[in-house]
PDB file of C-alpha atoms in Angstrom:
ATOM      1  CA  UNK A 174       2.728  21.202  -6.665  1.00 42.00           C
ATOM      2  CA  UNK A 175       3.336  18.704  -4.304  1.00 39.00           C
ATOM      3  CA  UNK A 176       1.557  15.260  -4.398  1.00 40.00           C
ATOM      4  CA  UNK A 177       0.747  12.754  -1.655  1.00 40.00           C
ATOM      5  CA  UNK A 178       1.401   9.183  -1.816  1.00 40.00           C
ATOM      6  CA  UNK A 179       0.346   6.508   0.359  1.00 39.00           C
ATOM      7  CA  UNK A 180       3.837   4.143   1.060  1.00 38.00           C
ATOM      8  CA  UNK A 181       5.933   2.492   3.479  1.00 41.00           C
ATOM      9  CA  UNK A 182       9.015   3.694   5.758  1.00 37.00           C
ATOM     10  CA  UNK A 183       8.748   7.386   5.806  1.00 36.00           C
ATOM     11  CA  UNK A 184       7.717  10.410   6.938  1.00 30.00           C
ATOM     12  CA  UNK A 185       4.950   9.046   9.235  1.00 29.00           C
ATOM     13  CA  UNK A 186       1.521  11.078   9.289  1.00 28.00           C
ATOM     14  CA  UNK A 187      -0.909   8.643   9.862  1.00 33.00           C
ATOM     15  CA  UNK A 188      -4.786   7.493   8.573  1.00 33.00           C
ATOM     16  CA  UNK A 189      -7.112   7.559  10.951  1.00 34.00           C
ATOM     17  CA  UNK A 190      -7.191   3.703  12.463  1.00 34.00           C
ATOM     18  CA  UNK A 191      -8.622   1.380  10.259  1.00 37.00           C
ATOM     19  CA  UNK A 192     -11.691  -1.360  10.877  1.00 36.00           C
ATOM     20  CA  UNK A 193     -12.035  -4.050   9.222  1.00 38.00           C
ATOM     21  CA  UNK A 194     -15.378  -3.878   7.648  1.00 40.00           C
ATOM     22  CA  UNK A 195     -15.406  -6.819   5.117  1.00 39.00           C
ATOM     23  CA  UNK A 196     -13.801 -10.071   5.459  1.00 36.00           C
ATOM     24  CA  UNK A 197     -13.288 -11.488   1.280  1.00 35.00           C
ATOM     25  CA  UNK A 198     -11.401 -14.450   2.470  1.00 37.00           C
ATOM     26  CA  UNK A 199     -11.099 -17.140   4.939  1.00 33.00           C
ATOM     27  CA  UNK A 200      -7.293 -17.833   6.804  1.00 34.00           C
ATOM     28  CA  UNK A 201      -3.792 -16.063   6.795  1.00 37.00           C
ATOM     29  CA  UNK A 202      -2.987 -12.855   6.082  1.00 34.00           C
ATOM     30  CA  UNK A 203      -1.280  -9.578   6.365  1.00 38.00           C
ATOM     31  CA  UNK A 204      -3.441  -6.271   7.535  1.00 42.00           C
ATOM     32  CA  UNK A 205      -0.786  -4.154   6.078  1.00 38.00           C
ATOM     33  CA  UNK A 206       2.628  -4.674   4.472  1.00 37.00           C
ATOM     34  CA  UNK A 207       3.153  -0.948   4.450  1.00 37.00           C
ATOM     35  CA  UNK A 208       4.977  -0.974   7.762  1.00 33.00           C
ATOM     36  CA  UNK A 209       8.606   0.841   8.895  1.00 31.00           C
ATOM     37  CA  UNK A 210      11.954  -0.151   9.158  1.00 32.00           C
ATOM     38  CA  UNK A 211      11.644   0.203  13.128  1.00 27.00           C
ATOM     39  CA  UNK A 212       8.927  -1.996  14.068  1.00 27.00           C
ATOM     40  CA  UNK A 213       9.776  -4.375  16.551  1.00 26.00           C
ATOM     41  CA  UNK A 214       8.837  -8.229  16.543  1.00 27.00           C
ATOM     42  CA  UNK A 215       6.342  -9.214  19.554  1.00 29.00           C
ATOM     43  CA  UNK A 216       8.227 -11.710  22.309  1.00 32.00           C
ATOM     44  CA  UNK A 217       5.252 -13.895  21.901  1.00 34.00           C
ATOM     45  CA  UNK A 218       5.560 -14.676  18.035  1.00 34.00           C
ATOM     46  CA  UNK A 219       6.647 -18.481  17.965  1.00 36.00           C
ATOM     47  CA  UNK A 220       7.181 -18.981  14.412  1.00 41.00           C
ATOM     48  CA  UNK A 221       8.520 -16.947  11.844  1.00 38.00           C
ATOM     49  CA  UNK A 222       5.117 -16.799   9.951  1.00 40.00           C
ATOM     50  CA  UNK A 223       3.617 -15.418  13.170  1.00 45.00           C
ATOM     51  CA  UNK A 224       6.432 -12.565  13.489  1.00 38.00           C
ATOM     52  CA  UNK A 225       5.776 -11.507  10.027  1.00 37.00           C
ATOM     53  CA  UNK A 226       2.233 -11.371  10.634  1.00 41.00           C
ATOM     54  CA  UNK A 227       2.524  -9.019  14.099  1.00 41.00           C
ATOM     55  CA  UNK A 228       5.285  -6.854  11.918  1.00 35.00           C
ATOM     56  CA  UNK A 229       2.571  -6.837   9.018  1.00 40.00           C
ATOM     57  CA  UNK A 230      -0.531  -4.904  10.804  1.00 40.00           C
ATOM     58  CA  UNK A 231       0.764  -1.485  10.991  1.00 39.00           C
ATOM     59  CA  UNK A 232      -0.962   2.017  10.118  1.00 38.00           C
ATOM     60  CA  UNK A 233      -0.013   3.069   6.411  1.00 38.00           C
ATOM     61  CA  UNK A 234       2.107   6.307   5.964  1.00 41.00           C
ATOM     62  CA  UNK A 235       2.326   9.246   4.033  1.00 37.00           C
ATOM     63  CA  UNK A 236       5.038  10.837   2.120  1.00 39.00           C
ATOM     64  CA  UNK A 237       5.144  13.804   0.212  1.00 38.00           C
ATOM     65  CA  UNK A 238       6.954  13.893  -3.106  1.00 38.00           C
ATOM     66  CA  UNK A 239       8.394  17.341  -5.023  1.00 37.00           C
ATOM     67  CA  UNK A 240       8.372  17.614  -8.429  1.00 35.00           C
ATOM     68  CA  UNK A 241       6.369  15.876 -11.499  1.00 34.00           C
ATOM     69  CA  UNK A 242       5.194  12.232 -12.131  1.00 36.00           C
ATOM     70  CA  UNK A 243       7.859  10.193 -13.415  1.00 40.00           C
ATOM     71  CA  UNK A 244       6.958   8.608 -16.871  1.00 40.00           C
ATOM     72  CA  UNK A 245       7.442   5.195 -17.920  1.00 37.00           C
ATOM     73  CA  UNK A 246       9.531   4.092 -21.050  1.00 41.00           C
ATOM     74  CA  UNK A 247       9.936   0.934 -21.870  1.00 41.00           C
ATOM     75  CA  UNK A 248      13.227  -0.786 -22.272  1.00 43.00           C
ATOM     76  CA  UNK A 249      14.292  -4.148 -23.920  1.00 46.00           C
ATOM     77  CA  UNK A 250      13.713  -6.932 -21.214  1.00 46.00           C
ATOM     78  CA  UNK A 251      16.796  -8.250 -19.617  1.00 45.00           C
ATOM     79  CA  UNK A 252      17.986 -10.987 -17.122  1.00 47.00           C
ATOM     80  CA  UNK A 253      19.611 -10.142 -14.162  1.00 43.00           C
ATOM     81  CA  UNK A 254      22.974 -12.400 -14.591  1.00 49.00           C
ATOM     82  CA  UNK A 255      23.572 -12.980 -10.960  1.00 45.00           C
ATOM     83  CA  UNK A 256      20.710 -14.950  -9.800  1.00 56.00           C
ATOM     84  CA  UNK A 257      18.722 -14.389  -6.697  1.00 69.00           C
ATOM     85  CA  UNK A 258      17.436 -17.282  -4.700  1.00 86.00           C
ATOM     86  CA  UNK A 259      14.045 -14.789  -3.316  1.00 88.00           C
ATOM     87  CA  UNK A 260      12.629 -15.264  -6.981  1.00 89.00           C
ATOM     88  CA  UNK A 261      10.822 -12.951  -9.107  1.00 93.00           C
ATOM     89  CA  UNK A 262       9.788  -9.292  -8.592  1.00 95.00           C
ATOM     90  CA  UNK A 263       7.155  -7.019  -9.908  1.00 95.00           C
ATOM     91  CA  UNK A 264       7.595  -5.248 -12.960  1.00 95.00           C
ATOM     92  CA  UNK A 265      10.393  -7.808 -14.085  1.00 93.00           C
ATOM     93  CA  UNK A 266      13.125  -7.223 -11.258  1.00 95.00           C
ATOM     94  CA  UNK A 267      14.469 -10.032  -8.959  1.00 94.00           C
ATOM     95  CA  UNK A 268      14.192  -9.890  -5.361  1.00 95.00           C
ATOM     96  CA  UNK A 269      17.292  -9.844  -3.212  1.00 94.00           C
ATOM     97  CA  UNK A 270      19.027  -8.235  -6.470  1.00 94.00           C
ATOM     98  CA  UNK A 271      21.990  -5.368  -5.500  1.00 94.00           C
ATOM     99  CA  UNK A 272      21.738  -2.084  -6.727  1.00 94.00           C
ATOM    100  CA  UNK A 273      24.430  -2.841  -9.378  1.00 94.00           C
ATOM    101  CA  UNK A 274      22.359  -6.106 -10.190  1.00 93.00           C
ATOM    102  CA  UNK A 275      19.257  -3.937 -10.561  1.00 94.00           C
ATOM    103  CA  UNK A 276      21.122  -1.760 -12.968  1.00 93.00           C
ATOM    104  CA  UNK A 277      22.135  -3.767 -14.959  1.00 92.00           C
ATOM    105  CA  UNK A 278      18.855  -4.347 -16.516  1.00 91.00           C
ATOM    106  CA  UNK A 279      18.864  -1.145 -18.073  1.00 92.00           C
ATOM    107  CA  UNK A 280      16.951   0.335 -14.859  1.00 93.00           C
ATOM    108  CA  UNK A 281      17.345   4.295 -14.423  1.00 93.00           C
ATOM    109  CA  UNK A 282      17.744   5.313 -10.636  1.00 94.00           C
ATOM    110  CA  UNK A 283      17.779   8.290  -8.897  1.00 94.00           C
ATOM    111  CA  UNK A 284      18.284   8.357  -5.053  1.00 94.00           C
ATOM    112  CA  UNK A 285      15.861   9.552  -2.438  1.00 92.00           C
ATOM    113  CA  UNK A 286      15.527  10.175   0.823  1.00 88.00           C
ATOM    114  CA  UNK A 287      12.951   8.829   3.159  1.00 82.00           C
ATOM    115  CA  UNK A 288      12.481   8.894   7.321  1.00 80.00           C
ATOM    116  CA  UNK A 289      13.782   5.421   9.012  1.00 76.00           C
ATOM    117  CA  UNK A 290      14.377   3.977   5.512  1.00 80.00           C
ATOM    118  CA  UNK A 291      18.335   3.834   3.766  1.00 85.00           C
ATOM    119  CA  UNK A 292      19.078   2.754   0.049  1.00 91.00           C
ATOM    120  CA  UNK A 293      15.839   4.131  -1.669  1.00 93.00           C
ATOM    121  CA  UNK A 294      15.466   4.771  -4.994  1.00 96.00           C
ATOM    122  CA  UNK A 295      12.851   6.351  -8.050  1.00 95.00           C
ATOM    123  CA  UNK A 296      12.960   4.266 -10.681  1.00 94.00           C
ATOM    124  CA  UNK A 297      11.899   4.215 -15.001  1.00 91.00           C
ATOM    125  CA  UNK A 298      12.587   2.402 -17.574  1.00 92.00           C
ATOM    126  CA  UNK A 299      11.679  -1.080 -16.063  1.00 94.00           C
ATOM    127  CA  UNK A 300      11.785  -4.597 -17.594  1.00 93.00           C
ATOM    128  CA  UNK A 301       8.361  -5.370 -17.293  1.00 94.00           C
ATOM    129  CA  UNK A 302       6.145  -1.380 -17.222  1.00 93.00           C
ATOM    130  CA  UNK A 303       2.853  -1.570 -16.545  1.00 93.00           C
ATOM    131  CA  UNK A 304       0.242   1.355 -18.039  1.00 93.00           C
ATOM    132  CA  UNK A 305      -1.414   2.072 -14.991  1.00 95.00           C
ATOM    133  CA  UNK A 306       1.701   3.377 -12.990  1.00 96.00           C
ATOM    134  CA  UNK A 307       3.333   6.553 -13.162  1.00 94.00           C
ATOM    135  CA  UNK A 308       5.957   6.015 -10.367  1.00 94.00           C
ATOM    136  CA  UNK A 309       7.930   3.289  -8.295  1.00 96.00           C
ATOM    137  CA  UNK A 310      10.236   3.307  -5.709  1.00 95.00           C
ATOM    138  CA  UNK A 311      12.579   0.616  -4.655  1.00 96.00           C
ATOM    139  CA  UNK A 312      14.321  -0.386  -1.248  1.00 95.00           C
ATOM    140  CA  UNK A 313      17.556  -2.047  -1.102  1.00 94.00           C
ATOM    141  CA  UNK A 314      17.589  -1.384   2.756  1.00 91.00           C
ATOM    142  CA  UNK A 315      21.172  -1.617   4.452  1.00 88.00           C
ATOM    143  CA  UNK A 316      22.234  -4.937   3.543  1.00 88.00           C
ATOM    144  CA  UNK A 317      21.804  -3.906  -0.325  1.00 92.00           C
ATOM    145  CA  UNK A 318      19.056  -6.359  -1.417  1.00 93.00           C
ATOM    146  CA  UNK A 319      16.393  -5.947  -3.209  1.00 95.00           C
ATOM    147  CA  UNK A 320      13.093  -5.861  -0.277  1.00 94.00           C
ATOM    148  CA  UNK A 321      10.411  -3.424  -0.830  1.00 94.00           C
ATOM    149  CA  UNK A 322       8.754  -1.967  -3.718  1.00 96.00           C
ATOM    150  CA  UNK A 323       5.858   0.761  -4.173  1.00 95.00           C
ATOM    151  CA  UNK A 324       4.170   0.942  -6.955  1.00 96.00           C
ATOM    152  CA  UNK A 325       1.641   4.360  -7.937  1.00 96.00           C
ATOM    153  CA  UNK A 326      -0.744   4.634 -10.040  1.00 96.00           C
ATOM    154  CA  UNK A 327      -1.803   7.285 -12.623  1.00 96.00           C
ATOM    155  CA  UNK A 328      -3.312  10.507 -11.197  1.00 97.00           C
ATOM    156  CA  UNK A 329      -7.112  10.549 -12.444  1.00 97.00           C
ATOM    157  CA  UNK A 330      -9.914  12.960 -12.884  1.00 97.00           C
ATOM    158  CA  UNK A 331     -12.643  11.582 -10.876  1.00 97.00           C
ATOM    159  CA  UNK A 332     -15.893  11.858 -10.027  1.00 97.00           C
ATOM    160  CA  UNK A 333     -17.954  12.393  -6.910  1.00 96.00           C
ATOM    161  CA  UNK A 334     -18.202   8.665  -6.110  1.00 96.00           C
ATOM    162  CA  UNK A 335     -14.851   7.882  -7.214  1.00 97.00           C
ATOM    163  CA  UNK A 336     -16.070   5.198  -9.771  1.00 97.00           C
ATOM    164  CA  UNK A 337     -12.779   5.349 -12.098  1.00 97.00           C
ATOM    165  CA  UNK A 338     -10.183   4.763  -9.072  1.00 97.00           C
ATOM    166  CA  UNK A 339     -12.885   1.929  -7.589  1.00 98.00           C
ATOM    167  CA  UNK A 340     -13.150   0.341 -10.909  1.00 97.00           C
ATOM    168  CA  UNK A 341      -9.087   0.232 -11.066  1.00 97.00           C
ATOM    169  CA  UNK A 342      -8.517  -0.987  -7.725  1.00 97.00           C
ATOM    170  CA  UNK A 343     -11.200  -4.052  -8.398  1.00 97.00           C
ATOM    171  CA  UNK A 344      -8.937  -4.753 -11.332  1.00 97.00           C
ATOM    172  CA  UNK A 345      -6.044  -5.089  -9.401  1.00 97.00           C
ATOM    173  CA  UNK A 346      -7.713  -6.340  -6.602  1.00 97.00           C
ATOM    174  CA  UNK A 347      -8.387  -9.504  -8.989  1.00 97.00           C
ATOM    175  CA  UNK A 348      -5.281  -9.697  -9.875  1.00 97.00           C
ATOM    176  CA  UNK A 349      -3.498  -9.537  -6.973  1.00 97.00           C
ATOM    177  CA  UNK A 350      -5.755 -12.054  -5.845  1.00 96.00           C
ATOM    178  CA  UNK A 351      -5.126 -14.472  -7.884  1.00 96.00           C
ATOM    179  CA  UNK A 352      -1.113 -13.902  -7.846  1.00 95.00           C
ATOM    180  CA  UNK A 353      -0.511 -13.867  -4.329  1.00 95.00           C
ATOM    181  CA  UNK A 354      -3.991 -15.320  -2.369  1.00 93.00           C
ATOM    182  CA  UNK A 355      -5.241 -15.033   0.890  1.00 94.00           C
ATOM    183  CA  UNK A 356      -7.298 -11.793   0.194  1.00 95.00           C
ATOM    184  CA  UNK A 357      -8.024  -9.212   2.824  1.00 94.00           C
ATOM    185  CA  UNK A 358     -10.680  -6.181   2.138  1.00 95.00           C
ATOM    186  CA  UNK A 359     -10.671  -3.251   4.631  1.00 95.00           C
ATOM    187  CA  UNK A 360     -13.343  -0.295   4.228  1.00 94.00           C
ATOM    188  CA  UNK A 361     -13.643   2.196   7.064  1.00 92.00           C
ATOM    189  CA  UNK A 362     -16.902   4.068   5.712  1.00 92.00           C
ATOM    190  CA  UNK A 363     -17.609   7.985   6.220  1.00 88.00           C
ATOM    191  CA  UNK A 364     -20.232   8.420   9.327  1.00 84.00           C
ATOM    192  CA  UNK A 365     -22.699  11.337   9.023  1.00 80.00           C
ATOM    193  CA  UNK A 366     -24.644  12.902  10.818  1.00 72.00           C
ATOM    194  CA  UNK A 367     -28.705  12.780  10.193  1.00 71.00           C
ATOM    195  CA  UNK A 368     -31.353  15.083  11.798  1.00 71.00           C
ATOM    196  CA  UNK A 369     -35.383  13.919  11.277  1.00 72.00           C
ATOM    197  CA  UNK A 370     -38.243  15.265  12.619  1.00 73.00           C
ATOM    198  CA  UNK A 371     -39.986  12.395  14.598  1.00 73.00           C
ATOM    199  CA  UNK A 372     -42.976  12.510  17.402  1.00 75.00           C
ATOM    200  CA  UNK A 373     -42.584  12.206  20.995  1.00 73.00           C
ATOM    201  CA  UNK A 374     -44.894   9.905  22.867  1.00 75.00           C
ATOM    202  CA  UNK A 375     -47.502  12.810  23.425  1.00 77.00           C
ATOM    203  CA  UNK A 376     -47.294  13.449  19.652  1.00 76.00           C
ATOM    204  CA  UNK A 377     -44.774  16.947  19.326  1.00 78.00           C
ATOM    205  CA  UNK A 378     -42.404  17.143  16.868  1.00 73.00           C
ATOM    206  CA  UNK A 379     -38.406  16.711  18.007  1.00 75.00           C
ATOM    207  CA  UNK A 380     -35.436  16.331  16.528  1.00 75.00           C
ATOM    208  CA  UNK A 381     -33.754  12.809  16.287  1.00 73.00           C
ATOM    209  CA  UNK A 382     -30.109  12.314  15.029  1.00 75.00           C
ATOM    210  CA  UNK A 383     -28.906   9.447  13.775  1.00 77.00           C
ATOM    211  CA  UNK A 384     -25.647   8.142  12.195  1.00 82.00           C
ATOM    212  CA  UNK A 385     -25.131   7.182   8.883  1.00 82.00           C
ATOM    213  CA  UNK A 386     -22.251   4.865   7.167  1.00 84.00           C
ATOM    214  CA  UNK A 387     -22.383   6.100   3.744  1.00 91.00           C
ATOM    215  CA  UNK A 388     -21.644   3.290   0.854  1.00 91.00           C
ATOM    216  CA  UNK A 389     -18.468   2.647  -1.125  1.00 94.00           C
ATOM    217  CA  UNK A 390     -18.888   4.464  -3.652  1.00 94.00           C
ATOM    218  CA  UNK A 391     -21.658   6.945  -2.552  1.00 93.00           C
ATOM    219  CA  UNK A 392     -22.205   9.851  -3.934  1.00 94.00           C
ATOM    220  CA  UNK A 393     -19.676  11.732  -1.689  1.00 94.00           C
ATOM    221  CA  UNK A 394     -16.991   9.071  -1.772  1.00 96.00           C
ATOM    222  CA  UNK A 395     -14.121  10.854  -3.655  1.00 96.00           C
ATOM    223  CA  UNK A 396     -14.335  13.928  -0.879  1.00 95.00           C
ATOM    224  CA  UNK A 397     -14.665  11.473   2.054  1.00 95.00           C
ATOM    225  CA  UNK A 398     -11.450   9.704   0.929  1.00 95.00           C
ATOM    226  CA  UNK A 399      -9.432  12.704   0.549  1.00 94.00           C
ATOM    227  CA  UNK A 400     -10.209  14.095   4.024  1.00 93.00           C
ATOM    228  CA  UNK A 401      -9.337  10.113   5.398  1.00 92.00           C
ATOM    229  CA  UNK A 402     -13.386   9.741   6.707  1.00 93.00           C
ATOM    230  CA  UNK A 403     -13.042   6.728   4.358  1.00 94.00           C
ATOM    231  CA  UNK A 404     -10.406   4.402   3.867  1.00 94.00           C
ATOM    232  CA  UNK A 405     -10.369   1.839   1.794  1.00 95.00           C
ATOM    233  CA  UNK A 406      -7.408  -1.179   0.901  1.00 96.00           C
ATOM    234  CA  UNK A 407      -6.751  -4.444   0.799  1.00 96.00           C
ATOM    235  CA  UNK A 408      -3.811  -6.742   1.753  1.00 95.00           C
ATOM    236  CA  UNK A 409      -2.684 -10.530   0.117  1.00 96.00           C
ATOM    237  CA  UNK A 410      -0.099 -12.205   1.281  1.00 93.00           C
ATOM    238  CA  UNK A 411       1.830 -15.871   0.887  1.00 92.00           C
ATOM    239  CA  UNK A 412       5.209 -17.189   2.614  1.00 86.00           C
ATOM    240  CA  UNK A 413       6.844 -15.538  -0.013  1.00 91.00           C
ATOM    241  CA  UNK A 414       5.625 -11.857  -0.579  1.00 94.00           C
ATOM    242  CA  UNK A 415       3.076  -9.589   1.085  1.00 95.00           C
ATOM    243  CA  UNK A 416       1.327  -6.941  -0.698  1.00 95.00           C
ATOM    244  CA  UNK A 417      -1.059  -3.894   0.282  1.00 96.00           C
ATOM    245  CA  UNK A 418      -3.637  -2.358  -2.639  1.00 96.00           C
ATOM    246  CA  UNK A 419      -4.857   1.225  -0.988  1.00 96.00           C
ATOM    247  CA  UNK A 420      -7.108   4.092  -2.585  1.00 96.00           C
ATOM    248  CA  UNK A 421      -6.123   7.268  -2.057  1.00 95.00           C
ATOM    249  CA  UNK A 422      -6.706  10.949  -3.121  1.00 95.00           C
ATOM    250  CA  UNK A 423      -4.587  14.007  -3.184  1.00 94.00           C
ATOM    251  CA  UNK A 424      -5.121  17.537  -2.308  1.00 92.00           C
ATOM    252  CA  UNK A 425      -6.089  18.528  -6.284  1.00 93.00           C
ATOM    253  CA  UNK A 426      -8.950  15.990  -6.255  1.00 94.00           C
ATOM    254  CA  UNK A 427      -7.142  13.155  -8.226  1.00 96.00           C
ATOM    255  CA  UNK A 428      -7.618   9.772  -7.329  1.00 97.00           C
ATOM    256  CA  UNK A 429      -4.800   7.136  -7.786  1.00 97.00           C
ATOM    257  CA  UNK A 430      -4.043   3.243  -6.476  1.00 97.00           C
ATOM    258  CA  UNK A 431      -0.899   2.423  -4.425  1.00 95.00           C
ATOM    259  CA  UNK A 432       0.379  -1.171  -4.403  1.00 96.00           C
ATOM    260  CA  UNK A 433       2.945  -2.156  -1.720  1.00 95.00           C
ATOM    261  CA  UNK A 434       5.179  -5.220  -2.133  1.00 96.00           C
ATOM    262  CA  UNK A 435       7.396  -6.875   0.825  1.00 94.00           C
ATOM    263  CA  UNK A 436       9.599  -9.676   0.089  1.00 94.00           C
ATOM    264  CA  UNK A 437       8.666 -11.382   3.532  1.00 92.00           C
ATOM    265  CA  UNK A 438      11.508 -14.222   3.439  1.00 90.00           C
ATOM    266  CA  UNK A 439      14.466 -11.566   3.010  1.00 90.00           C
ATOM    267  CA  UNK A 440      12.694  -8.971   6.180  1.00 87.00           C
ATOM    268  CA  UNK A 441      12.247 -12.411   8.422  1.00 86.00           C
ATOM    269  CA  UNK A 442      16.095 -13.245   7.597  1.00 83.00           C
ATOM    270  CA  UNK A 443      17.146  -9.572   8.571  1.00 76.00           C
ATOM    271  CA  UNK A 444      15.315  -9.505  11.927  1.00 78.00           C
ATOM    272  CA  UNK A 445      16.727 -13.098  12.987  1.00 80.00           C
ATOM    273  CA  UNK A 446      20.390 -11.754  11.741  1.00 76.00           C
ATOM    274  CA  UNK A 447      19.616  -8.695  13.987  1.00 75.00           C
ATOM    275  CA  UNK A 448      18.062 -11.218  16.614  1.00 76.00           C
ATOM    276  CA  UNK A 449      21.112 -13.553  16.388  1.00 75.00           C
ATOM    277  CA  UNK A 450      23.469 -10.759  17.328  1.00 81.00           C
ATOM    278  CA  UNK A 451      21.599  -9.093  20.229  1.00 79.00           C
TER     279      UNK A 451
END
């Protein structure tokens, strides 16, 4: 059966446009860091924060994955022996890191293909696993560095409000939070459709409609996710990394998280190499 996943650079079929709907924190940040390979830097972005930020607020993107959830094994934590000078990565990689740096940890790869996107692979068996994810998928991009990573999370039997995926999101929510600051929170709600039975001004009964935003987390939220009425994700950022925490649900019903990292120091260096040569 094939799954869904929310996740940058390929095969674009996209949300419905997003609103911002809740504002969790004052200054800088990112809409989205799930954006594509192609996107073009605005002429009137001065600095190279502002760039990133234009780049940043694109639509997310679907992609449809064959086969089964990959399973995570844990392996014995290594150290990548050529050192990168982007830092740290999630689940224990190091940005910037080649493909035979990566492997050397002990990291399993095997290639895919995505649309307007080179150098991608699934990976298992990471340094630092985490519970909640059943899949991740790494970008080395052309230049063979280490810049993206997509993270998914478990596939779960929900309910009709979608309580266990909302309760796993505010987890990471926290946490990404903390890690990476300047928090963003973006809810588009469902909108439905009401009819009551008011009086007119010479008291007969007629039909009023109104429209309804139903809550996060109402009793229809799981179905109104699935069929994109609601959307609901957040973004963090700092001059280092960008990140993008979305809900989704697939076409079985099962709710997961996405998380989507961007090293935002090694895409600003490749657009002013690309810049430099124009």
């Amino acid at each position: 059966m094939k799954k869904i996943f929310i996740i940058a650079t390929c095969f674009f079929i996209c949300f419905p446009t997003f609103t911002k709907a809740q504002t969790l924190e004052e200054g800088a940040f990112y809409e989205d860091v799930l954006l594509s390979d192609d996107v073009k830097i605005k002429e009137e972005s001065t600095t190279a924060k502002e760039q990133a930020s234009e780049i940043l607020k694109q639509k997310p993107k679907i992609i449809k994955i064959d086969g089964a959830p990959v399973q995570f094994r844990s392996s014995r934590p290594q150290t990548i022996k050529t050192s990168t000078i982007y830092g740290e990565a999630p689940f224990g990689l190091s940005w910037g890191a080649t493909y035979d740096q990566i492997k050397a940890l002990g990291v399993q790869m095997q290639k895919v293909t995505r649309e307007d996107s080179v150098n991608d692979f699934m990976i298992t068996q990471l340094p630092k696993p985490l519970s909640d994810f059943r899949q991740v998928i790494i970008s080395f991009g052309e230049n063979n560095s280490l810049w993206r990573i997509n993270a998914y999370g478990d596939l779960i039997d929900d309910d009709a409000s979608a309580s266990k995926v909302l309760r796993l999101y505010r987890k990471y929510y926290k946490l990404l939070k903390q890690k990476y600051g300047n928090a963003q929170e973006f809810f588009t709600p469902q909108i439905i459709t009401v009819e009551k039975t008011v009086k007119d001004e010479y008291g007969k009964d007629k039909i009023k409609i109104e429209k309804i935003s139903e809550p996060m987390g109402g009793p229809n939220f799981l179905d109104a996710l699935q069929s994109g009425e609601a959307v609901l994700y957040a973004t963090f950022e700092n001059q280092e990394v960008g990140a993008a925490l979305a809900v989704n649900v697939d076409g079985e019903k099962k709710s997961y998280i996405v998380i989507d990292y961007t090293n935002l120091r090694i895409f600003r260096k490749r657009e002013e190499t690309a810049l430099d040569a124009l």
